[in-house]
Short mmCIF file of C-alpha atoms and ligand atoms in Angstrom, two decimals:
data_model
loop_
_atom_site.label_atom_id
_atom_site.label_comp_id
_atom_site.label_asym_id
_atom_site.label_seq_id
_atom_site.Cartn_x
_atom_site.Cartn_y
_atom_site.Cartn_z
CA MET O 13 -6.69 1.46 -12.80
CA LYS O 14 -4.19 3.60 -10.88
CA LYS O 15 -1.06 1.70 -9.88
CA ILE O 16 -0.17 1.61 -6.20
CA LEU O 17 3.31 1.80 -4.61
CA ILE O 18 3.67 0.33 -1.12
CA ALA O 19 6.77 1.58 0.73
CA ASN O 20 7.86 -1.10 3.19
CA TRP O 21 10.47 0.62 5.35
CA LYS O 22 11.02 -2.53 7.44
CA MET O 23 13.03 -1.69 10.61
CA ASN O 24 14.18 1.70 9.24
CA PRO O 25 14.88 4.51 9.89
CA VAL O 26 15.87 4.42 13.55
CA SER O 27 14.88 7.96 14.53
CA GLU O 28 11.46 9.57 14.40
CA LYS O 29 13.00 12.70 12.89
CA GLU O 30 14.31 10.74 9.90
CA ALA O 31 10.97 8.93 9.58
CA ILE O 32 9.08 12.22 9.38
CA LYS O 33 11.47 13.54 6.72
CA LEU O 34 11.09 10.38 4.63
CA ALA O 35 7.30 10.36 4.99
CA ARG O 36 7.13 13.98 3.77
CA ALA O 37 9.24 13.05 0.74
CA GLU O 38 6.96 10.11 -0.12
CA ASP O 39 3.56 11.59 0.61
CA PHE O 40 1.89 10.90 -2.73
CA ARG O 41 -1.60 9.82 -3.61
CA ASN O 42 -1.60 6.08 -4.47
CA ALA O 43 1.38 5.54 -2.17
CA VAL O 44 1.16 3.52 1.03
CA ILE O 45 3.77 4.36 3.66
CA VAL O 46 4.58 1.44 5.95
CA PRO O 47 6.85 2.63 8.78
CA PRO O 48 7.96 0.71 11.88
CA PHE O 49 5.22 0.44 14.56
CA PRO O 50 6.53 3.12 16.95
CA PHE O 51 6.22 5.80 14.24
CA LEU O 52 2.69 4.98 13.02
CA GLY O 53 0.91 7.65 15.07
CA THR O 54 3.35 10.40 14.09
CA ILE O 55 3.46 9.46 10.42
CA LYS O 56 -0.33 9.40 10.26
CA LYS O 57 -0.29 13.08 11.23
CA VAL O 58 2.38 13.89 8.62
CA LEU O 59 0.63 12.27 5.64
CA LYS O 60 -1.73 14.40 3.60
CA ASN O 61 -2.00 12.23 0.46
CA ALA O 62 -0.55 8.78 1.05
CA SER O 63 -2.22 6.00 3.05
CA LEU O 64 -0.72 4.47 6.16
CA GLY O 65 0.28 0.81 6.41
CA ALA O 66 1.60 -1.58 9.07
CA GLN O 67 4.15 -4.36 8.67
CA ASN O 68 2.42 -7.05 10.72
CA VAL O 69 -0.57 -7.68 12.97
CA PHE O 70 -1.86 -10.29 15.42
CA TYR O 71 -5.02 -12.31 14.82
CA GLU O 72 -6.75 -11.63 18.14
CA GLU O 73 -8.40 -8.35 19.03
CA ARG O 74 -7.31 -8.18 22.67
CA GLY O 75 -6.01 -10.27 25.56
CA ALA O 76 -2.94 -11.80 27.14
CA TYR O 77 -0.64 -11.76 24.10
CA THR O 78 2.53 -10.05 25.24
CA GLY O 79 4.21 -8.13 22.46
CA GLU O 80 1.46 -8.56 19.88
CA ILE O 81 -0.51 -5.81 18.16
CA SER O 82 -4.26 -5.91 17.63
CA PRO O 83 -5.81 -5.15 14.22
CA VAL O 84 -8.38 -2.97 15.99
CA MET O 85 -5.59 -0.87 17.52
CA LEU O 86 -4.03 -0.42 14.09
CA LYS O 87 -7.34 0.60 12.55
CA LYS O 88 -7.84 3.19 15.30
CA LEU O 89 -4.38 4.60 14.58
CA GLY O 90 -5.43 5.26 10.99
CA VAL O 91 -3.77 2.23 9.40
CA LYS O 92 -5.46 1.23 6.14
CA TYR O 93 -3.15 -1.49 4.76
CA ILE O 94 -1.45 -4.32 6.67
CA ILE O 95 1.38 -6.37 5.15
CA ILE O 96 0.94 -10.00 6.21
CA GLY O 97 3.11 -13.06 5.63
CA HIS O 98 6.20 -11.22 4.38
CA SER O 99 8.94 -13.79 3.73
CA GLU O 100 11.06 -12.15 6.45
CA ARG O 101 8.27 -12.98 8.92
CA ARG O 102 7.68 -16.46 7.50
CA ALA O 103 11.42 -17.05 8.09
CA LEU O 104 10.77 -16.25 11.78
CA GLY O 105 8.21 -19.05 11.97
CA GLU O 106 4.86 -17.74 10.71
CA SER O 107 2.82 -20.59 9.22
CA ASP O 108 0.19 -20.43 6.46
CA ILE O 109 -2.49 -21.00 9.12
CA MET O 110 -1.29 -18.08 11.27
CA ILE O 111 -1.07 -15.93 8.18
CA ALA O 112 -4.62 -16.82 7.12
CA ARG O 113 -5.90 -15.90 10.59
CA LYS O 114 -4.07 -12.58 10.41
CA VAL O 115 -5.55 -11.82 6.98
CA ASN O 116 -9.06 -12.51 8.27
CA ALA O 117 -8.47 -10.43 11.41
CA ALA O 118 -7.11 -7.49 9.41
CA ILE O 119 -10.08 -7.52 7.02
CA SER O 120 -12.58 -7.89 9.87
CA ALA O 121 -11.06 -4.82 11.53
CA GLY O 122 -11.70 -2.83 8.34
CA CYS O 123 -8.17 -2.82 6.91
CA VAL O 124 -6.84 -4.04 3.56
CA ALA O 125 -4.59 -7.11 3.92
CA VAL O 126 -1.51 -7.23 1.67
CA LEU O 127 -0.73 -10.94 1.67
CA CYS O 128 2.81 -11.81 0.55
CA VAL O 129 3.56 -15.01 -1.32
CA GLY O 130 6.61 -16.13 -3.29
CA GLU O 131 8.97 -18.97 -3.93
CA PRO O 132 12.57 -19.58 -2.81
CA LEU O 133 15.37 -19.88 -5.39
CA SER O 134 15.44 -23.69 -5.16
CA VAL O 135 11.84 -23.77 -6.43
CA ARG O 136 12.38 -21.13 -9.13
CA LYS O 137 15.31 -23.18 -10.47
CA LYS O 138 12.92 -26.09 -11.07
CA GLY O 139 10.81 -23.99 -13.46
CA SER O 140 7.47 -22.25 -13.58
CA ALA O 141 5.31 -25.36 -13.02
CA GLU O 142 6.96 -25.82 -9.61
CA VAL O 143 6.63 -22.10 -8.85
CA LYS O 144 2.89 -22.32 -9.54
CA LYS O 145 2.55 -25.38 -7.29
CA TYR O 146 4.40 -23.61 -4.46
CA ILE O 147 2.32 -20.45 -4.69
CA GLY O 148 -0.87 -22.45 -5.16
CA ARG O 149 -0.14 -24.11 -1.82
CA GLN O 150 0.42 -20.74 -0.11
CA LEU O 151 -2.92 -19.52 -1.48
CA ARG O 152 -5.03 -22.65 -1.06
CA ILE O 153 -6.84 -21.26 1.99
CA PHE O 154 -7.86 -18.19 -0.02
CA LYS O 155 -9.14 -20.05 -3.09
CA ASN O 156 -11.93 -18.13 -4.87
CA SER O 157 -11.55 -15.22 -2.50
CA LYS O 158 -12.59 -11.94 -4.07
CA SER O 159 -12.54 -9.56 -1.16
CA LYS O 160 -12.08 -5.91 -2.05
CA ASP O 161 -9.94 -5.76 1.08
CA LEU O 162 -7.27 -8.18 -0.09
CA ILE O 163 -4.18 -7.59 -2.23
CA ILE O 164 -1.64 -10.29 -3.04
CA ALA O 165 2.02 -9.29 -3.21
CA TYR O 166 4.03 -11.67 -5.39
CA GLU O 167 7.50 -11.48 -3.89
CA PRO O 168 9.94 -14.18 -5.00
CA ILE O 169 12.17 -14.65 -1.94
CA TRP O 170 15.35 -14.70 -4.02
CA ALA O 171 14.50 -11.25 -5.40
CA ILE O 172 13.97 -9.50 -2.07
CA GLY O 173 16.82 -7.18 -1.15
CA THR O 174 19.22 -8.95 -3.50
CA GLY O 175 19.31 -6.54 -6.44
CA LYS O 176 18.08 -9.44 -8.63
CA ASN O 177 14.55 -8.53 -9.68
CA ALA O 178 12.33 -11.12 -11.35
CA ASN O 179 11.94 -11.02 -15.10
CA PRO O 180 8.81 -8.84 -15.58
CA GLU O 181 7.37 -11.43 -18.01
CA ASP O 182 7.71 -14.13 -15.35
CA ALA O 183 6.19 -11.85 -12.71
CA ALA O 184 3.20 -11.11 -14.97
CA TYR O 185 2.82 -14.84 -15.67
CA VAL O 186 2.72 -15.62 -11.94
CA ALA O 187 0.37 -12.68 -11.32
CA ARG O 188 -2.03 -14.16 -13.91
CA TYR O 189 -1.82 -17.50 -12.19
CA ILE O 190 -2.51 -15.91 -8.79
CA ARG O 191 -5.53 -14.14 -10.25
CA SER O 192 -6.84 -17.47 -11.50
CA ILE O 193 -6.96 -18.57 -7.82
CA VAL O 194 -7.97 -15.36 -6.04
CA ARG O 195 -9.74 -12.57 -7.86
CA VAL O 196 -7.95 -9.65 -6.24
CA PRO O 197 -5.21 -7.19 -7.33
CA VAL O 198 -1.64 -8.52 -7.47
CA VAL O 199 1.43 -6.34 -6.88
CA TYR O 200 5.05 -7.35 -7.47
CA GLY O 201 7.90 -6.94 -4.97
CA GLY O 202 11.60 -7.74 -5.18
CA SER O 203 14.49 -5.36 -5.92
CA THR O 204 12.42 -2.78 -7.76
CA ASN O 205 13.81 0.71 -8.34
CA SER O 206 13.37 3.66 -10.69
CA LYS O 207 15.30 1.83 -13.43
CA ASN O 208 13.14 -1.29 -13.58
CA ALA O 209 9.76 -0.11 -12.18
CA GLU O 210 8.31 0.69 -15.58
CA TYR O 211 8.84 -2.85 -16.91
CA PHE O 212 6.59 -4.18 -14.13
CA LEU O 213 4.12 -1.33 -13.98
CA ILE O 214 3.25 -1.51 -17.69
CA LYS O 215 1.98 -5.07 -17.22
CA LYS O 216 -1.79 -5.09 -16.97
CA GLU O 217 -1.69 -8.02 -14.52
CA ILE O 218 0.49 -6.05 -12.07
CA ALA O 219 -1.46 -3.54 -9.97
CA GLY O 220 1.59 -1.93 -8.38
CA LEU O 221 4.81 -2.57 -6.47
CA LEU O 222 5.80 -3.45 -2.94
CA VAL O 223 9.06 -1.55 -2.55
CA GLY O 224 11.63 -2.29 0.15
CA GLY O 225 15.15 -0.83 -0.14
CA ALA O 226 14.29 1.83 -2.74
CA SER O 227 11.58 3.24 -0.46
CA LEU O 228 14.26 4.38 2.00
CA ASN O 229 15.40 6.95 -0.55
CA GLY O 230 12.81 9.71 -1.01
CA LYS O 231 14.15 10.81 -4.41
CA GLU O 232 14.19 7.28 -5.76
CA PHE O 233 10.66 6.63 -4.52
CA ARG O 234 9.46 9.88 -6.10
CA LYS O 235 10.87 8.77 -9.48
CA MET O 236 9.06 5.45 -9.14
CA MET O 237 5.85 7.26 -8.28
CA GLU O 238 6.19 9.44 -11.38
CA ILE O 239 6.48 6.27 -13.48
CA ALA O 240 3.45 4.75 -11.74
CA LYS O 241 1.39 7.84 -12.56
CA ARG O 242 2.50 7.87 -16.20
CA VAL O 243 1.95 4.21 -17.21
C1 LIG L 323 10.28 -6.31 0.38
O1 LIG L 323 10.93 -6.48 1.39
O2 LIG L 323 9.05 -6.47 0.40
C2 LIG L 323 10.97 -5.89 -0.83
C3 LIG L 323 10.34 -5.97 -1.97
O3 LIG L 323 12.26 -5.46 -0.66
P1 LIG L 323 13.26 -4.93 -1.82
O4 LIG L 323 12.49 -3.97 -2.67
O5 LIG L 323 14.38 -4.28 -1.08
O6 LIG L 323 13.68 -6.13 -2.59
#
């Protein structure tokens, strides 16, 4: 199966001009470009090969929800993938219940939900049995799910944006565990770059990478894409 690279730009870049330049540099087949909301419409027009993603969504279709964004609106904009439950959003107060509703809403609208799970450092320090328990809890609502429109992103919180990637063996172990709960593809995220991507991508349990910081550098992302194509 072809490995996928999901470029989560987060709240970057600030200008549309820079966003267009970056999107052109990362417009590869099997890449998903996930820009900030205001650039979605423009980036959709720029992309010829990559798919478009969004960084969040609300669980209702329409109504009096100031500041929220409907999954139906995203679908109409050409969004295919929606990242849901990123640890940076959980830190802002998103609960497992809200996240489950968002996943269902995204799938009902015809998008692919990329559901993020992962443990904090305090849990990792207690060992893999505790990690499994923690992730099992995050996934309990999705038990036995096998939707073709769901991807799980295993993103240990302590590895995100820290430069401390997980050990690829540990990531593959957790990916296997996740796949014993939900029968869907699992990608890894957390401080990946062109130097370590191959160690994750060669694992058969790992379907691709969710890339944060490194996706803000077109050359770096291209190198990662070349590795993804080769493995
Ligand atoms: C992320 O935010 O999903 C992520 C994986 O970030 P980074 O690659 O910068 O660790």
